[in-house]
Short mmCIF file of C-alpha atoms and ligand atoms in Angstrom, two decimals:
data_model
loop_
_atom_site.label_atom_id
_atom_site.label_comp_id
_atom_site.label_asym_id
_atom_site.label_seq_id
_atom_site.Cartn_x
_atom_site.Cartn_y
_atom_site.Cartn_z
CA MET A 1 0.80 -58.05 31.74
CA THR A 2 0.54 -61.35 33.37
CA TYR A 3 -2.80 -63.05 34.23
CA ASN A 4 -3.08 -66.04 36.41
CA LEU A 5 -6.04 -68.19 35.06
CA ALA A 6 -7.47 -71.14 36.70
CA VAL A 7 -8.63 -73.65 34.10
CA ILE A 8 -11.32 -76.28 35.34
CA PRO A 9 -12.39 -78.43 32.30
CA GLY A 10 -14.43 -80.65 34.57
CA ASP A 11 -16.63 -83.63 33.17
CA GLY A 12 -18.59 -84.69 30.30
CA ILE A 13 -18.10 -82.26 27.41
CA GLY A 14 -16.16 -79.79 29.68
CA PRO A 15 -12.80 -80.97 28.65
CA GLU A 16 -13.78 -80.89 25.10
CA VAL A 17 -15.16 -77.22 24.97
CA MET A 18 -12.43 -76.04 27.32
CA LYS A 19 -9.62 -77.24 25.03
CA GLU A 20 -11.10 -75.16 22.20
CA ALA A 21 -11.69 -72.14 24.32
CA VAL A 22 -7.99 -72.38 25.41
CA LYS A 23 -6.85 -72.69 21.60
CA VAL A 24 -8.85 -69.59 20.87
CA LEU A 25 -7.36 -67.73 23.94
CA ASP A 26 -3.73 -68.63 22.99
CA PHE A 27 -4.39 -66.93 19.67
CA VAL A 28 -5.61 -63.97 21.37
CA ALA A 29 -2.64 -63.84 23.81
CA LYS A 30 -0.36 -63.85 20.94
CA LYS A 31 -2.15 -61.16 19.09
CA PHE A 32 -2.34 -58.79 22.14
CA ASP A 33 0.86 -59.78 23.67
CA LEU A 34 -0.69 -61.09 26.85
CA ASP A 35 1.08 -63.33 29.35
CA ILE A 36 -1.58 -65.95 30.47
CA ARG A 37 -0.43 -68.54 33.03
CA TYR A 38 -2.56 -71.52 33.03
CA THR A 39 -3.23 -73.77 35.97
CA TYR A 40 -5.27 -76.71 35.35
CA LEU A 41 -7.55 -78.06 38.32
CA LYS A 42 -9.88 -80.55 38.95
CA ALA A 43 -13.44 -80.19 40.18
CA GLY A 44 -16.69 -82.11 39.81
CA GLY A 45 -17.11 -85.92 39.22
CA CYS A 46 -13.62 -86.48 38.03
CA ALA A 47 -12.34 -84.87 41.30
CA TYR A 48 -14.76 -86.97 43.30
CA ASP A 49 -13.34 -90.13 41.37
CA GLU A 50 -9.75 -89.15 42.23
CA PHE A 51 -9.87 -87.58 45.61
CA GLY A 52 -13.08 -88.45 47.10
CA ASP A 53 -14.08 -84.82 46.94
CA PRO A 54 -15.78 -82.82 44.12
CA LEU A 55 -14.02 -79.64 45.22
CA PRO A 56 -10.57 -80.49 46.61
CA ASP A 57 -8.80 -77.80 48.72
CA GLU A 58 -6.14 -77.48 46.27
CA THR A 59 -8.52 -76.63 43.58
CA LEU A 60 -10.37 -74.07 45.80
CA ASN A 61 -7.28 -72.51 46.99
CA THR A 62 -5.76 -71.88 43.60
CA ALA A 63 -9.05 -70.51 42.31
CA ILE A 64 -9.22 -68.08 45.15
CA LYS A 65 -5.66 -66.84 44.43
CA SER A 66 -6.42 -66.58 40.50
CA ASP A 67 -7.24 -63.61 38.62
CA ALA A 68 -9.99 -65.51 36.92
CA VAL A 69 -11.48 -69.01 36.66
CA LEU A 70 -12.47 -70.64 33.46
CA LEU A 71 -14.81 -73.58 33.90
CA GLY A 72 -16.21 -76.31 31.41
CA ALA A 73 -18.91 -78.10 33.12
CA VAL A 74 -19.38 -80.69 35.93
CA GLY A 75 -21.72 -83.61 36.59
CA GLY A 76 -23.16 -86.67 34.81
CA TYR A 77 -25.04 -89.74 35.26
CA ALA A 78 -22.28 -91.72 36.88
CA TRP A 79 -22.55 -89.41 40.16
CA ASP A 80 -26.30 -89.02 40.26
CA GLU A 81 -26.57 -91.27 43.12
CA LEU A 82 -24.10 -89.54 45.46
CA PRO A 83 -25.20 -87.77 48.58
CA VAL A 84 -25.64 -84.01 48.16
CA ASP A 85 -22.32 -83.09 49.74
CA LYS A 86 -20.36 -85.41 47.16
CA ARG A 87 -22.14 -84.37 44.17
CA PRO A 88 -20.38 -82.69 41.31
CA GLU A 89 -22.64 -79.61 41.54
CA LYS A 90 -21.28 -79.01 44.97
CA ALA A 91 -18.18 -78.05 43.45
CA LEU A 92 -19.92 -74.97 41.61
CA LEU A 93 -21.88 -73.79 44.50
CA GLY A 94 -18.59 -74.07 46.71
CA LEU A 95 -16.52 -72.08 44.20
CA ARG A 96 -19.25 -69.43 43.80
CA LYS A 97 -19.69 -69.18 47.42
CA SER A 98 -15.95 -69.08 48.48
CA LEU A 99 -15.00 -66.59 45.74
CA GLY A 100 -17.84 -64.46 46.71
CA LEU A 101 -19.54 -64.47 43.30
CA PHE A 102 -22.97 -63.16 43.93
CA ALA A 103 -23.86 -61.99 40.42
CA ASN A 104 -24.15 -64.15 37.43
CA LEU A 105 -24.48 -62.39 34.15
CA ARG A 106 -25.88 -64.52 31.25
CA PRO A 107 -26.37 -62.61 27.86
CA ALA A 108 -28.87 -64.29 25.59
CA VAL A 109 -27.89 -62.91 22.14
CA LEU A 110 -29.38 -64.22 18.94
CA PHE A 111 -26.80 -63.85 16.40
CA PRO A 112 -28.68 -62.89 13.13
CA GLN A 113 -26.87 -65.59 11.36
CA LEU A 114 -28.62 -68.08 13.57
CA ALA A 115 -32.08 -66.66 13.15
CA ASP A 116 -33.22 -70.02 11.48
CA ALA A 117 -32.09 -71.92 14.73
CA CYS A 118 -34.38 -69.97 16.86
CA PRO A 119 -37.69 -71.77 17.45
CA LEU A 120 -39.79 -68.53 17.26
CA LYS A 121 -41.41 -67.23 14.34
CA ASP A 122 -39.52 -64.27 12.39
CA GLU A 123 -42.26 -61.76 13.47
CA ILE A 124 -42.03 -62.54 17.14
CA ILE A 125 -38.13 -62.26 16.95
CA GLY A 126 -38.41 -58.89 15.17
CA ASP A 127 -34.93 -57.08 15.06
CA GLY A 128 -33.18 -59.84 16.93
CA LEU A 129 -32.60 -60.55 20.55
CA ASP A 130 -30.23 -59.13 23.26
CA ILE A 131 -31.15 -59.82 26.67
CA LEU A 132 -28.85 -59.86 29.58
CA VAL A 133 -30.12 -61.87 32.64
CA VAL A 134 -28.54 -60.76 36.04
CA ARG A 135 -29.21 -63.80 38.51
CA GLU A 136 -28.31 -63.60 42.28
CA LEU A 137 -26.08 -66.45 42.73
CA THR A 138 -25.29 -67.05 46.38
CA GLY A 139 -28.38 -66.72 48.33
CA GLY A 140 -32.09 -67.69 47.80
CA ILE A 141 -33.46 -71.30 47.95
CA TYR A 142 -30.25 -73.06 46.71
CA PHE A 143 -28.47 -71.87 49.92
CA GLY A 144 -31.26 -71.94 52.44
CA LYS A 145 -31.84 -74.36 55.24
CA ARG A 146 -33.16 -77.67 54.06
CA GLY A 147 -34.06 -81.06 55.49
CA THR A 148 -35.57 -84.37 54.80
CA ASP A 149 -37.59 -86.61 57.33
CA GLU A 150 -39.42 -89.72 56.83
CA ASN A 151 -42.53 -87.92 55.67
CA GLY A 152 -41.29 -85.28 53.37
CA ALA A 153 -38.52 -82.62 52.54
CA PHE A 154 -38.03 -78.77 52.67
CA ASP A 155 -35.97 -76.02 51.42
CA THR A 156 -35.73 -72.55 52.41
CA LEU A 157 -35.92 -69.44 50.32
CA TYR A 158 -34.37 -66.37 52.39
CA TYR A 159 -32.97 -63.18 51.10
CA SER A 160 -31.36 -60.36 53.16
CA VAL A 161 -31.68 -56.87 52.25
CA PRO A 162 -27.91 -56.30 51.48
CA GLU A 163 -27.90 -59.49 49.22
CA ILE A 164 -30.79 -57.74 47.13
CA GLU A 165 -29.21 -54.48 47.31
CA ARG A 166 -25.73 -55.50 45.68
CA ILE A 167 -27.44 -57.61 42.86
CA THR A 168 -29.62 -54.64 42.04
CA HIS A 169 -26.69 -52.39 41.68
CA VAL A 170 -24.90 -54.73 39.35
CA ALA A 171 -28.14 -54.96 37.17
CA MET A 172 -28.62 -51.26 37.17
CA LYS A 173 -24.85 -50.53 36.19
CA ALA A 174 -25.08 -53.11 33.47
CA ALA A 175 -28.26 -51.42 32.15
CA MET A 176 -26.56 -47.94 32.18
CA LYS A 177 -24.19 -49.31 29.58
CA ARG A 178 -26.95 -50.68 27.66
CA ASN A 179 -30.50 -49.47 27.02
CA LYS A 180 -31.16 -48.19 30.52
CA LYS A 181 -34.18 -50.69 31.01
CA VAL A 182 -34.29 -53.22 33.81
CA MET A 183 -37.27 -55.93 34.48
CA SER A 184 -37.06 -57.14 38.04
CA VAL A 185 -38.58 -60.48 38.23
CA ASP A 186 -40.15 -62.04 41.42
CA LYS A 187 -43.07 -63.80 42.73
CA ALA A 188 -44.28 -60.90 45.03
CA ASN A 189 -48.13 -61.82 44.87
CA ILE A 190 -47.14 -64.93 46.94
CA LEU A 191 -43.63 -64.90 48.57
CA ASP A 192 -42.72 -62.50 51.45
CA SER A 193 -39.04 -62.80 50.18
CA SER A 194 -40.27 -61.51 46.86
CA ARG A 195 -42.04 -58.66 48.48
CA LEU A 196 -38.83 -57.68 50.21
CA TRP A 197 -37.09 -58.10 46.79
CA ARG A 198 -39.52 -55.96 44.93
CA LYS A 199 -39.44 -53.15 47.88
CA THR A 200 -35.52 -53.20 47.89
CA VAL A 201 -34.95 -52.98 44.02
CA LYS A 202 -37.38 -50.05 44.05
CA ARG A 203 -35.55 -48.07 46.61
CA VAL A 204 -31.95 -48.87 45.00
CA ALA A 205 -33.27 -47.87 41.65
CA LEU A 206 -33.72 -44.35 43.12
CA GLU A 207 -30.16 -43.85 42.73
CA TYR A 208 -30.48 -44.54 39.16
CA PRO A 209 -32.91 -42.06 37.88
CA GLU A 210 -32.41 -42.68 34.02
CA ILE A 211 -33.19 -46.30 34.42
CA GLN A 212 -36.67 -47.49 33.48
CA LEU A 213 -37.55 -50.05 36.10
CA ASP A 214 -40.53 -52.53 35.71
CA HIS A 215 -41.52 -55.51 37.69
CA MET A 216 -42.98 -58.79 36.51
CA TYR A 217 -44.11 -62.14 38.29
CA VAL A 218 -42.10 -65.04 37.23
CA ASP A 219 -44.72 -67.06 35.65
CA ASN A 220 -45.75 -64.15 33.60
CA ALA A 221 -42.00 -63.60 32.80
CA SER A 222 -41.59 -67.04 31.59
CA MET A 223 -44.45 -66.54 29.07
CA GLN A 224 -43.54 -62.95 27.94
CA LEU A 225 -40.11 -64.31 26.95
CA ILE A 226 -41.69 -66.53 24.37
CA ARG A 227 -44.56 -64.20 23.45
CA LYS A 228 -42.41 -60.93 23.17
CA PRO A 229 -38.94 -61.34 23.84
CA GLY A 230 -37.86 -57.98 22.58
CA GLN A 231 -39.50 -56.19 25.45
CA PHE A 232 -36.76 -57.48 27.76
CA ASP A 233 -33.31 -55.90 27.97
CA VAL A 234 -31.78 -56.44 31.67
CA ILE A 235 -33.66 -58.90 33.70
CA VAL A 236 -32.86 -58.84 37.34
CA THR A 237 -34.04 -61.75 39.54
CA GLY A 238 -33.30 -64.41 42.47
CA ASN A 239 -31.22 -67.51 42.06
CA MET A 240 -33.67 -70.02 41.23
CA PHE A 241 -35.94 -67.83 38.96
CA GLY A 242 -32.73 -66.83 37.28
CA ASP A 243 -31.46 -70.36 36.59
CA ILE A 244 -34.94 -71.04 34.94
CA LEU A 245 -35.59 -67.93 33.04
CA SER A 246 -32.03 -67.90 31.48
CA ASP A 247 -32.21 -71.42 30.30
CA GLU A 248 -35.49 -70.54 28.74
CA ALA A 249 -33.75 -67.29 27.05
CA SER A 250 -31.03 -69.51 26.02
CA MET A 251 -33.26 -71.53 23.67
CA LEU A 252 -34.35 -68.22 22.00
CA THR A 253 -30.79 -67.94 20.99
CA GLY A 254 -30.99 -71.15 18.97
CA SER A 255 -29.08 -73.45 21.43
CA ILE A 256 -27.74 -73.48 24.98
CA GLY A 257 -24.43 -74.24 23.42
CA MET A 258 -24.30 -70.43 22.51
CA LEU A 259 -24.61 -68.92 25.98
CA PRO A 260 -21.57 -67.68 28.01
CA SER A 261 -21.85 -66.46 31.56
CA ALA A 262 -19.94 -64.64 33.97
CA SER A 263 -20.02 -64.78 37.68
CA LEU A 264 -18.86 -61.67 39.63
CA GLY A 265 -18.01 -60.58 43.20
CA GLU A 266 -16.95 -57.15 44.52
CA GLY A 267 -13.46 -57.10 42.90
CA HIS A 268 -12.34 -57.96 39.31
CA ALA A 269 -11.76 -61.71 39.75
CA GLY A 270 -14.71 -63.81 38.33
CA MET A 271 -15.59 -67.17 37.16
CA TYR A 272 -16.41 -67.74 33.35
CA GLU A 273 -18.58 -70.77 32.29
CA PRO A 274 -20.93 -71.76 29.48
CA VAL A 275 -24.42 -71.88 30.75
CA HIS A 276 -24.93 -75.48 29.38
CA GLY A 277 -24.09 -78.55 31.63
CA SER A 278 -21.84 -81.60 30.99
CA ALA A 279 -23.97 -83.00 28.18
CA PRO A 280 -23.22 -86.55 29.00
CA ASP A 281 -25.22 -87.67 25.92
CA ILE A 282 -22.92 -86.18 23.49
CA ALA A 283 -19.53 -86.37 25.37
CA ARG A 284 -16.47 -87.60 23.68
CA LYS A 285 -18.25 -87.61 20.25
CA ASN A 286 -16.86 -84.13 18.94
CA LEU A 287 -20.18 -82.93 18.75
CA ALA A 288 -20.38 -80.13 21.53
CA ASN A 289 -20.63 -76.52 20.61
CA PRO A 290 -17.76 -74.74 21.98
CA LEU A 291 -18.92 -71.22 21.27
CA ALA A 292 -20.44 -70.77 24.88
CA THR A 293 -17.10 -71.46 26.41
CA ILE A 294 -15.42 -69.40 23.72
CA LEU A 295 -17.59 -66.48 24.23
CA SER A 296 -17.00 -66.85 28.26
CA VAL A 297 -13.58 -66.20 27.27
CA SER A 298 -14.80 -62.85 25.93
CA MET A 299 -16.65 -61.96 28.91
CA MET A 300 -13.54 -62.78 30.86
CA LEU A 301 -11.18 -60.42 28.85
CA ARG A 302 -13.75 -57.81 29.38
CA TYR A 303 -14.87 -58.13 32.93
CA SER A 304 -11.93 -59.49 34.83
CA PHE A 305 -8.85 -58.32 32.64
CA GLY A 306 -10.51 -54.99 31.43
CA LEU A 307 -9.30 -55.87 27.69
CA ASP A 308 -12.48 -54.58 25.89
CA GLU A 309 -10.44 -54.91 22.45
CA ALA A 310 -9.67 -58.29 23.01
CA ALA A 311 -12.85 -59.38 24.20
CA LYS A 312 -14.60 -57.77 20.81
CA CYS A 313 -12.02 -59.57 18.85
CA VAL A 314 -13.28 -62.91 20.16
CA GLU A 315 -16.92 -62.07 19.63
CA ASP A 316 -16.15 -60.76 15.97
CA ALA A 317 -13.97 -64.00 15.26
CA VAL A 318 -17.17 -65.98 16.28
CA SER A 319 -19.66 -63.77 14.23
CA LYS A 320 -17.23 -64.11 11.21
CA THR A 321 -17.06 -67.85 11.54
CA LEU A 322 -20.78 -67.93 11.76
CA ASP A 323 -20.91 -65.71 8.43
CA GLU A 324 -18.67 -68.27 6.82
CA GLY A 325 -21.37 -70.76 7.30
CA TYR A 326 -19.79 -72.99 10.01
CA ARG A 327 -22.24 -74.68 12.35
CA THR A 328 -22.16 -77.37 15.02
CA ALA A 329 -24.98 -79.79 14.97
CA ASP A 330 -27.06 -78.03 17.64
CA ILE A 331 -27.23 -74.73 15.45
CA ALA A 332 -27.28 -76.49 12.13
CA GLY A 333 -30.56 -75.26 11.15
CA ASN A 334 -30.73 -75.58 7.35
CA SER A 335 -26.99 -75.28 7.00
CA HIS A 336 -24.79 -78.05 5.03
CA HIS A 337 -21.58 -76.87 6.95
CA ILE A 338 -21.76 -78.90 9.81
CA ILE A 339 -18.50 -79.31 11.81
CA GLY A 340 -17.23 -80.80 15.26
CA THR A 341 -16.01 -79.23 18.37
CA ARG A 342 -12.53 -79.28 17.40
CA GLU A 343 -13.06 -77.92 13.94
CA MET A 344 -15.13 -74.88 15.28
CA GLY A 345 -12.27 -74.10 17.70
CA ASP A 346 -9.99 -73.95 14.72
CA ALA A 347 -12.27 -71.81 12.44
CA VAL A 348 -12.56 -69.25 15.32
CA SER A 349 -8.80 -69.24 16.06
CA LYS A 350 -8.19 -68.71 12.39
CA ASN A 351 -10.56 -65.77 12.66
CA ILE A 352 -8.82 -64.17 15.65
P1 NAD B 1 -27.05 -80.05 29.71
O1 NAD B 1 -26.85 -78.63 29.55
O2 NAD B 1 -25.85 -80.64 30.07
O3 NAD B 1 -27.76 -80.57 28.38
C1 NAD B 1 -28.85 -80.48 27.88
C2 NAD B 1 -29.14 -80.79 26.52
O4 NAD B 1 -28.42 -79.71 25.83
C3 NAD B 1 -28.57 -82.01 26.06
O5 NAD B 1 -29.22 -82.50 25.13
C4 NAD B 1 -27.22 -81.71 25.59
O6 NAD B 1 -26.70 -82.62 24.66
C5 NAD B 1 -27.35 -80.30 24.85
N1 NAD B 1 -26.30 -79.49 24.85
C6 NAD B 1 -25.62 -78.90 26.19
N2 NAD B 1 -24.51 -78.27 25.94
C7 NAD B 1 -24.42 -78.41 24.50
C8 NAD B 1 -23.42 -77.93 23.70
N3 NAD B 1 -22.22 -77.14 24.07
N4 NAD B 1 -23.35 -78.29 22.34
C9 NAD B 1 -24.39 -78.91 22.06
N5 NAD B 1 -25.52 -79.24 22.86
C10 NAD B 1 -25.23 -79.11 24.02
O7 NAD B 1 -28.04 -80.37 30.85
P2 NAD B 1 -28.57 -81.60 31.67
O8 NAD B 1 -28.56 -82.75 30.50
O9 NAD B 1 -29.78 -81.28 32.33
O10 NAD B 1 -27.31 -82.15 32.54
C11 NAD B 1 -26.45 -83.01 32.39
C12 NAD B 1 -25.29 -82.92 33.46
O11 NAD B 1 -24.83 -81.64 33.62
C13 NAD B 1 -25.98 -83.03 34.95
O12 NAD B 1 -25.15 -83.91 35.67
C14 NAD B 1 -26.20 -81.74 35.54
O13 NAD B 1 -26.38 -81.84 36.81
C15 NAD B 1 -24.67 -81.14 34.79
N6 NAD B 1 -25.09 -79.59 34.94
C16 NAD B 1 -23.89 -78.90 34.99
C17 NAD B 1 -23.92 -77.61 34.80
C18 NAD B 1 -22.67 -76.94 35.00
O14 NAD B 1 -21.65 -77.41 35.33
N7 NAD B 1 -22.62 -75.44 35.10
C19 NAD B 1 -25.06 -76.94 34.40
C20 NAD B 1 -26.26 -77.74 34.42
C21 NAD B 1 -26.33 -78.88 34.33
#
């Protein structure tokens, strides 16, 4: 089977972590006899520097035709002062919108080997953590009408009923494969859009009678994630709340460098990327943790290519590498086995 994969390394640590993810994928391809055709594309600050556009047409058109997109990270200090439509982040938003990727799945799993990298006390972590944040990705305040005048600025938070319905279905289906528990997070005590969110989620949930659905305000949810994270299984929420809560959940796993994500639309195609950004503070120092990107490869194998066994092989190789004691600096804890980005890619590849 041939898979056309668009690879967008991006900026900062993006190219470094991507190199290791592709290294691991090459080993997987050999083991499972997969024919993966890579097309390398530019997006983000590096594309702005070369083409004056963070998301050149060629990148977008090739990504649209691909079976999946693997992305490192975009952005950095060098482009911070650019106008909004030239900023590297525009590439991300443009790709998500054009590919119709309305659902962002962000698992926050605490590998037992990393318990000492989790900032919470052992009694709070309990039996470990396995939370899936399902974030709406193409609506809400990041895409609403906005403006600035001489006195101020505004952004608009709008959700349509179909937008809420389809993300709810994604969350419910994901929950059916897990512990059948969904927590919908909103701010329905204040926001009209949240009241519509809650009403719509409740109605869609009637189609999934086995699911236990609960609701929580976002301010409480951010507190409960620290107080008692084990109470959460699948969290479904809007674009901005999901952005913030998934970063918070990421810290419970020890490091943002451990968190993969999948962005999905109606079909099988999807975009896979680490949750972290381009980390300009550690770029080009062989310090970045490539595991979030490697685990994003695993999600790609599972969700876009339907290769569960290959996906599991990657997860097992990561787990084995952690068992062997290898750590990048961000997850070092008390370990004396601190290695760099390249060495971590090598160690996981060996375990494939
Ligand atoms: P960031 O995620 O890049 O970094 C936050 C902190 O986490 C930094 O201290 C960094 O060193 C550390 N970190 C991140 N990834 C790591 C990894 N793999 N291994 C070890 N440590 C890691 O977030 P930021 O500093 O807020 O943003 C930096 C740039 O990245 C900005 O330009 C921002 O716009 C961009 N950004 C891009 C994305 C994306 O491409 N998806 C997401 C968030 C931020």
